XYZ file of C-alpha atoms in Angstrom:
511
model
C 104.150 129.607 92.300
C 106.379 130.867 94.922
C 106.395 134.479 95.429
C 109.757 136.373 94.799
C 110.902 136.725 98.542
C 109.984 133.013 99.170
C 111.859 132.066 95.920
C 115.012 133.844 97.602
C 114.607 132.174 100.801
C 114.552 128.590 99.023
C 117.446 129.616 97.135
C 119.360 130.744 99.931
C 118.599 127.620 102.130
C 119.575 125.359 99.018
C 122.713 127.018 98.688
C 123.754 126.983 102.182
C 122.655 123.596 103.839
C 123.884 122.920 107.231
C 124.682 119.268 107.944
C 123.893 117.878 111.530
C 127.251 117.780 113.501
C 128.539 114.431 114.197
C 131.292 113.594 116.861
C 134.224 111.140 116.339
C 132.375 107.819 117.162
C 135.607 106.793 119.272
C 134.935 109.728 121.620
C 131.546 108.403 122.646
C 131.065 106.431 125.359
C 128.418 103.090 125.427
C 125.766 105.095 127.091
C 126.442 108.227 124.152
C 126.594 105.803 121.215
C 123.239 104.218 122.301
C 121.381 107.608 122.347
C 123.113 108.747 119.157
C 122.014 105.500 117.802
C 118.391 106.574 118.514
C 119.020 109.804 117.246
C 119.957 108.320 113.973
C 116.610 106.271 113.613
C 114.560 109.485 114.359
C 116.508 111.415 111.987
C 115.965 108.506 109.177
C 112.358 108.588 109.881
C 112.176 112.175 109.502
C 114.242 111.630 106.101
C 111.474 109.094 105.136
C 108.670 111.761 105.699
C 110.167 114.115 103.985
C 110.755 111.684 100.889
C 107.170 110.913 100.872
C 106.008 114.680 100.505
C 108.635 114.875 97.784
C 107.016 111.851 95.954
C 103.786 113.244 96.198
C 104.632 116.559 95.258
C 106.085 115.508 92.143
C 103.107 113.287 91.445
C 100.919 116.026 91.483
C 103.056 117.430 88.521
C 102.264 114.365 86.269
C 98.532 114.499 86.045
C 96.973 111.197 84.467
C 94.946 113.361 81.544
C 98.117 113.419 79.472
C 98.045 109.715 79.346
C 96.637 107.751 76.099
C 93.296 106.877 76.662
C 92.265 102.758 76.719
C 90.858 103.663 73.451
C 93.577 105.037 71.807
C 96.369 103.958 69.723
C 98.984 102.555 72.634
C 96.363 102.683 75.237
C 96.796 100.077 78.089
C 95.545 96.808 77.372
C 94.578 93.977 79.868
C 97.415 91.811 81.076
C 100.023 94.397 79.600
C 102.883 94.472 82.588
C 102.598 98.487 82.652
C 102.301 101.013 85.337
C 98.728 101.548 87.162
C 97.663 105.080 87.334
C 97.433 105.975 90.963
C 95.135 108.613 92.373
C 95.048 110.348 89.311
C 98.897 110.290 88.490
C 100.435 109.494 85.355
C 100.871 105.625 84.560
C 104.369 106.797 83.575
C 105.135 108.602 86.722
C 106.539 105.506 88.486
C 109.172 105.033 85.680
C 110.127 108.614 86.488
C 110.702 107.975 90.055
C 112.515 104.788 89.567
C 114.889 106.890 87.635
C 115.325 110.010 89.823
C 115.795 107.531 93.267
C 117.684 104.896 90.999
C 115.623 102.020 92.018
C 113.503 99.129 90.444
C 110.122 100.001 89.381
C 108.585 97.775 91.758
C 110.256 99.485 94.572
C 109.294 103.093 93.204
C 105.719 102.093 92.737
C 105.748 100.904 96.504
C 107.369 104.146 98.207
C 104.410 105.868 96.109
C 101.848 104.083 97.402
C 102.973 104.114 100.999
C 103.574 107.575 101.002
C 100.118 108.282 99.506
C 98.431 106.398 102.353
C 100.259 107.984 105.006
C 99.147 111.341 104.199
C 95.947 110.651 102.917
C 94.773 107.981 105.426
C 97.219 108.107 108.185
C 97.932 111.741 109.150
C 99.075 111.176 112.738
C 101.189 107.844 111.701
C 102.749 110.404 109.341
C 103.075 113.229 111.771
C 105.007 110.723 114.522
C 107.151 109.766 111.940
C 108.132 113.282 110.605
C 108.846 113.954 114.228
C 110.821 111.096 114.670
C 108.757 109.451 117.582
C 107.480 106.351 115.077
C 110.411 104.409 113.145
C 110.274 103.913 109.334
C 109.212 100.124 109.988
C 106.387 100.373 111.974
C 105.014 103.146 110.162
C 105.200 101.030 107.375
C 103.561 97.947 108.761
C 100.198 100.251 109.156
C 100.392 101.626 105.755
C 100.943 98.093 104.367
C 97.960 96.694 106.155
C 95.672 99.759 105.712
C 96.394 100.615 102.223
C 93.194 99.018 100.780
C 90.863 100.452 102.995
C 89.041 104.004 103.393
C 90.433 106.630 105.249
C 87.745 106.434 107.964
C 88.599 102.589 108.606
C 92.509 103.424 108.883
C 91.777 106.526 111.115
C 89.741 104.010 113.693
C 92.970 101.598 113.591
C 95.660 103.896 113.952
C 93.882 105.479 116.954
C 93.687 102.236 118.522
C 97.158 101.149 117.882
C 99.558 104.798 117.425
C 99.764 105.169 121.075
C 101.523 101.909 121.998
C 103.089 101.289 118.405
C 106.693 101.730 119.570
C 106.463 99.377 122.489
C 105.120 96.368 120.174
C 107.574 94.356 117.874
C 107.350 94.990 114.060
C 105.600 91.649 113.913
C 102.899 92.296 116.700
C 101.826 95.308 115.425
C 101.227 94.011 112.046
C 99.239 91.284 113.528
C 97.360 94.023 115.829
C 96.560 95.960 112.671
C 95.546 93.039 110.584
C 93.161 91.953 113.770
C 91.473 95.106 113.813
C 91.239 95.826 109.945
C 89.590 92.446 109.876
C 87.287 93.472 112.799
C 86.127 96.625 111.073
C 86.567 96.355 107.200
C 86.963 92.479 106.058
C 85.985 93.358 102.603
C 89.555 95.731 102.904
C 91.333 92.459 104.149
C 89.771 90.412 101.071
C 90.565 93.195 98.639
C 94.371 92.880 99.932
C 94.635 88.882 99.481
C 92.774 89.685 95.652
C 95.398 92.065 95.089
C 98.396 89.842 96.377
C 97.102 86.823 93.930
C 97.066 89.659 91.062
C 100.757 90.510 91.802
C 102.042 86.869 92.149
C 104.823 85.602 90.197
C 107.750 83.647 89.734
C 111.177 85.469 90.774
C 114.971 84.528 90.417
C 117.266 86.538 92.565
C 121.022 85.334 92.005
C 123.982 85.392 94.378
C 126.879 87.722 93.120
C 129.106 84.923 94.564
C 128.613 81.506 94.609
C 127.015 80.731 91.209
C 123.358 79.779 92.368
C 120.279 81.524 92.614
C 116.918 81.222 94.441
C 113.712 80.681 92.996
C 110.914 82.057 94.465
C 106.931 81.907 94.234
C 104.088 84.032 95.645
C 101.345 81.646 96.578
C 98.711 81.042 98.852
C 99.874 80.169 102.268
C 98.049 76.547 102.005
C 99.723 76.085 98.768
C 103.277 76.795 99.716
C 103.103 74.807 103.096
C 101.525 72.004 100.874
C 104.239 72.199 98.424
C 107.098 72.733 101.062
C 105.869 69.332 103.017
C 105.727 67.397 99.707
C 109.472 68.462 98.947
C 110.398 67.795 102.463
C 108.784 64.410 102.723
C 110.450 63.339 99.407
C 114.044 64.658 100.518
C 113.708 62.653 103.379
C 112.910 59.349 101.306
C 115.997 60.086 99.596
C 117.934 60.558 102.760
C 116.329 57.242 103.977
C 117.670 55.588 101.008
C 121.486 56.655 101.791
C 121.808 60.053 100.173
C 124.436 61.758 102.165
C 124.095 65.232 101.152
C 122.068 67.882 103.503
C 118.192 67.712 103.885
C 118.063 71.372 102.798
C 120.210 70.892 99.287
C 118.181 67.181 99.079
C 114.880 69.729 99.095
C 116.548 71.996 96.502
C 117.316 68.731 94.348
C 113.834 67.596 94.568
C 112.333 70.964 93.742
C 114.493 71.438 91.036
C 113.625 67.647 89.590
C 110.207 68.257 90.149
C 109.846 71.182 87.966
C 112.299 70.410 85.476
C 111.360 66.848 84.733
C 107.855 66.323 85.668
C 106.499 62.668 85.347
C 102.907 63.237 83.928
C 101.353 66.823 84.972
C 98.928 66.758 82.038
C 100.830 69.783 80.382
C 102.041 70.059 76.752
C 105.754 69.154 76.777
C 108.064 72.375 76.745
C 111.753 73.047 76.244
C 113.615 75.377 78.539
C 115.408 78.579 76.693
C 118.511 78.938 78.291
C 121.123 81.479 76.818
C 124.594 81.105 77.978
C 127.050 83.743 77.515
C 131.105 83.173 77.941
C 134.598 84.432 77.652
C 136.262 81.858 75.461
C 139.083 82.026 77.380
C 137.194 81.396 80.236
C 136.088 78.268 78.965
C 139.805 77.398 78.049
C 140.290 77.853 81.850
C 142.926 80.741 80.959
C 140.895 83.048 82.361
C 138.289 83.966 85.523
C 135.867 86.225 83.691
C 132.798 85.298 84.434
C 130.275 84.401 81.920
C 126.048 84.357 82.381
C 123.130 82.199 82.263
C 119.781 83.745 81.163
C 121.473 87.293 82.211
C 122.535 85.579 85.776
C 126.068 85.862 86.454
C 128.392 82.786 87.485
C 131.615 81.990 87.713
C 134.295 80.579 85.453
C 134.929 77.319 86.987
C 130.880 76.926 87.104
C 130.390 77.835 83.340
C 133.434 75.264 82.730
C 131.703 72.743 84.434
C 128.115 73.244 82.725
C 130.046 72.967 79.464
C 131.811 70.284 80.155
C 128.644 68.097 81.405
C 126.862 69.416 78.314
C 129.114 68.970 75.445
C 132.990 68.613 76.573
C 133.700 71.974 75.223
C 132.476 71.018 71.728
C 130.140 73.756 71.726
C 127.702 71.757 68.985
C 124.432 73.515 68.313
C 121.654 71.268 70.683
C 118.899 70.017 68.673
C 116.150 72.509 68.381
C 118.250 74.996 69.718
C 120.596 77.525 68.357
C 124.258 78.451 69.065
C 125.590 81.945 68.674
C 129.009 83.267 68.902
C 129.217 86.936 69.944
C 132.620 88.911 69.366
C 133.470 91.702 71.439
C 135.792 94.552 71.917
C 138.354 95.154 74.312
C 135.736 97.049 76.443
C 133.359 94.343 75.746
C 131.332 96.257 72.897
C 129.361 93.951 70.828
C 131.201 93.998 67.316
C 129.343 91.088 65.445
C 127.427 88.158 65.923
C 127.360 85.086 63.554
C 126.471 81.396 63.763
C 129.127 78.423 63.599
C 128.232 77.719 59.906
C 128.596 81.312 58.842
C 131.810 81.609 60.956
C 133.062 78.669 58.905
C 132.156 79.765 55.515
C 133.668 83.313 56.336
C 136.603 81.556 57.296
C 136.788 79.583 54.399
C 135.897 82.517 51.892
C 138.227 84.934 53.946
C 138.677 88.484 53.017
C 136.445 90.160 49.871
C 138.923 92.439 48.776
C 142.104 89.505 48.842
C 139.922 86.458 47.795
C 142.515 84.241 48.086
C 142.955 85.087 51.825
C 142.276 82.311 54.077
C 141.677 79.356 51.494
C 143.058 76.680 53.838
C 146.216 76.125 51.773
C 149.379 74.651 53.668
C 151.802 76.946 54.744
C 154.221 77.676 52.011
C 152.071 76.094 49.514
C 150.450 79.674 48.220
C 150.342 79.267 44.093
C 150.067 82.228 42.365
C 149.165 85.440 44.463
C 147.702 83.399 47.212
C 148.199 83.450 51.302
C 149.610 80.592 53.356
C 147.599 79.331 56.515
C 149.079 82.098 58.466
C 146.937 84.820 56.649
C 149.857 86.203 55.095
C 150.059 87.211 51.632
C 152.627 85.109 49.757
C 153.926 87.819 47.285
C 153.957 90.806 49.897
C 154.246 89.011 53.157
C 151.497 91.558 54.689
C 149.267 90.568 56.952
C 145.526 91.122 55.662
C 143.721 93.492 57.911
C 140.639 93.728 56.364
C 137.139 92.792 58.523
C 135.456 90.191 57.360
C 132.513 90.254 59.938
C 130.881 93.273 61.632
C 127.312 94.493 62.832
C 124.615 94.200 60.359
C 124.103 96.855 58.166
C 121.030 98.999 58.381
C 117.580 98.757 56.383
C 115.447 101.046 54.585
C 112.493 99.215 56.344
C 110.778 99.861 59.530
C 110.998 96.402 60.868
C 114.819 95.230 61.624
C 116.014 92.414 59.840
C 116.860 88.959 61.281
C 120.259 89.508 61.797
C 119.770 93.127 63.283
C 117.186 91.262 66.024
C 120.101 88.585 66.543
C 122.770 91.626 67.110
C 120.671 93.410 69.540
C 118.918 90.644 71.346
C 122.567 89.369 72.124
C 123.749 92.888 72.978
C 120.992 94.265 75.241
C 120.042 90.779 76.806
C 117.292 92.846 78.699
C 114.944 96.069 78.622
C 117.457 99.016 78.494
C 115.555 101.146 80.699
C 117.566 101.712 83.969
C 116.699 99.219 86.571
C 114.574 97.484 84.275
C 115.018 93.877 84.550
C 112.892 92.565 81.886
C 114.320 89.950 79.519
C 114.565 90.163 76.004
C 111.927 87.539 75.192
C 109.232 90.250 76.434
C 111.001 93.470 74.676
C 110.264 95.369 71.799
C 113.094 96.666 69.330
C 112.249 100.418 69.540
C 114.423 103.112 67.188
C 115.917 105.669 69.644
C 115.316 108.555 67.310
C 111.842 107.600 66.070
C 111.732 106.139 62.654
C 109.085 108.818 61.521
C 111.469 111.787 62.425
C 114.355 110.379 60.356
C 115.629 107.593 62.747
C 117.565 104.789 60.885
C 116.719 101.093 61.590
C 120.197 100.633 62.453
C 121.810 98.700 65.274
C 123.304 102.047 66.310
C 119.545 103.452 66.974
C 117.694 100.499 67.909
C 117.232 98.824 71.785
C 115.394 96.691 73.706
C 112.652 98.121 75.777
C 110.038 96.176 77.621
C 106.406 97.184 76.253
C 106.005 99.612 79.402
C 108.971 101.625 78.816
C 108.397 101.713 74.639
C 105.153 103.172 75.852
C 106.861 105.316 78.290
C 109.189 106.793 75.036
C 106.362 106.865 72.876
C 103.712 108.885 74.565
C 104.719 110.384 77.833
C 105.932 114.283 77.758
C 109.130 115.521 78.755
C 111.516 112.437 78.291
C 114.515 112.438 76.044
C 116.455 109.152 75.052
C 119.735 109.107 73.573
C 121.970 106.224 72.160
C 125.602 106.077 71.377
C 127.093 104.045 68.613
C 128.217 101.265 70.830
C 124.854 101.100 72.322
C 125.198 102.995 75.470
C 121.838 104.560 76.506
C 121.121 107.807 77.932
C 117.763 108.209 79.597
C 116.426 111.823 80.754
C 113.444 112.349 82.809
C 111.061 115.337 82.831
C 112.563 116.621 86.015
C 116.089 116.694 84.576
C 117.616 113.699 86.068
C 119.661 111.470 83.401
C 120.618 107.963 83.841
C 122.905 105.857 81.617
C 122.668 102.223 81.057
C 125.414 99.960 79.114
C 124.749 96.763 77.265
C 125.557 94.154 79.719
C 129.163 92.912 80.034
C 130.404 96.365 78.105
C 132.753 98.566 80.353
C 133.057 102.367 80.136
C 135.689 102.921 77.450
C 139.135 103.510 78.683
C 140.180 107.125 77.946
C 143.749 107.732 76.384
C 146.313 108.292 78.550
C 147.266 111.936 78.812
C 150.151 112.993 76.747
C 153.493 113.585 77.973
C 154.668 117.019 78.808
C 157.131 118.424 76.066
C 160.551 118.075 76.992
C 161.892 121.343 79.111
C 165.089 122.958 78.129
C 167.910 122.711 80.863
C 167.956 126.353 81.328
C 164.926 128.728 81.134
C 164.871 131.332 78.544
C 166.945 133.854 78.151
C 169.479 131.386 77.533
């Protein structure tokens, strides 16, 4: 704990921070601009070192002793997508760091590991970084290469390279560090390769503007080279047969075809699950509201083209698939989900309080006490405004109903923890207020959380989760940082306009 005098110093410095002086850029000569750019890089290096110290300081306050053991209920199991405990730090710390920095979990884990490597294995590199003598990228290359070796070997590599590190290119510094590591500790290099194999995955990176995405796979270098050569050969065959597309576009076409339509891979047949979310006005061509394919944004034009090709906007349920309508409010909040058959049934049945509403009678042919096809009561001429569809009702059971599950998957589409992109196929339906504590099994108290963040909410101490009726989730870390996530497509509610001030009299009193 800080002494009283030290606490006063911290409070004083905290309240009276001094920013570095900056001259207007237009005042500087070319030489001065170059010098200032170098100063910016040095300050960025020093800030990176300071960030690393802060990360490890917070990590020390999150010991792993508070985590559930492997043998306890909720303990980590092999194959689960959870954060690894690192140097005695809680497995849930990465999630907290992710929320504090407002970054993805992978980036937060990377910064934590980098900070630990600098401070425990590369003290001279860290000192040069903190002094602004070594830039962040070069210091990072040393940390990445030496992360899995011991401090003694890391120190030997550091001593051999640090003096000339600033004079080497980033790529050359990494290559030299790898060469030294292989000479001194080949087992550590093997550990890096094994770790990379364990972390391998296939990822989709979307482009926000052109309706295309990049499919990337982590593969051994020899396999990646073989795959690229095969794709290139097939693309060149198409080119030789007269296909006038660019060779790059042909490679992309070949790869997609090989994956989606393999000739005989010896694998069981599977069907791809693709969720398409679209604004009906966009489908009709009267709006540019973008839709989504599996949570990745595409343009309305792309969406219309896609649906024209698969069904000319027929929107029929595919064989072995499903079709669900999602009805949203003015701010994009989900109001209800329904199938085409249920929608047709509700349209025929009409309002339960006005049984004759919506029976499909011809205009003017209403019968006694009925309604016309315009939905108006034949006797009063009033439009029936009763709701016939809404969110699924709550249940007294712990397990959500099928209708609740459909509603929540459509609303959330992915894990709702801040900056987590796990899709709903790998998530749990969690009671935000625990069922054992009186929380209802209701869509206003349920949200999708991946297994890692579901366990965090259940077992990690100091976290607070709160959900609003529209599904907006507020997550507060033990360190007091609150992040808010809304269901995809939902916008912040528009505040009501300020009331106009009452008219003022022409003459102030007394009159």
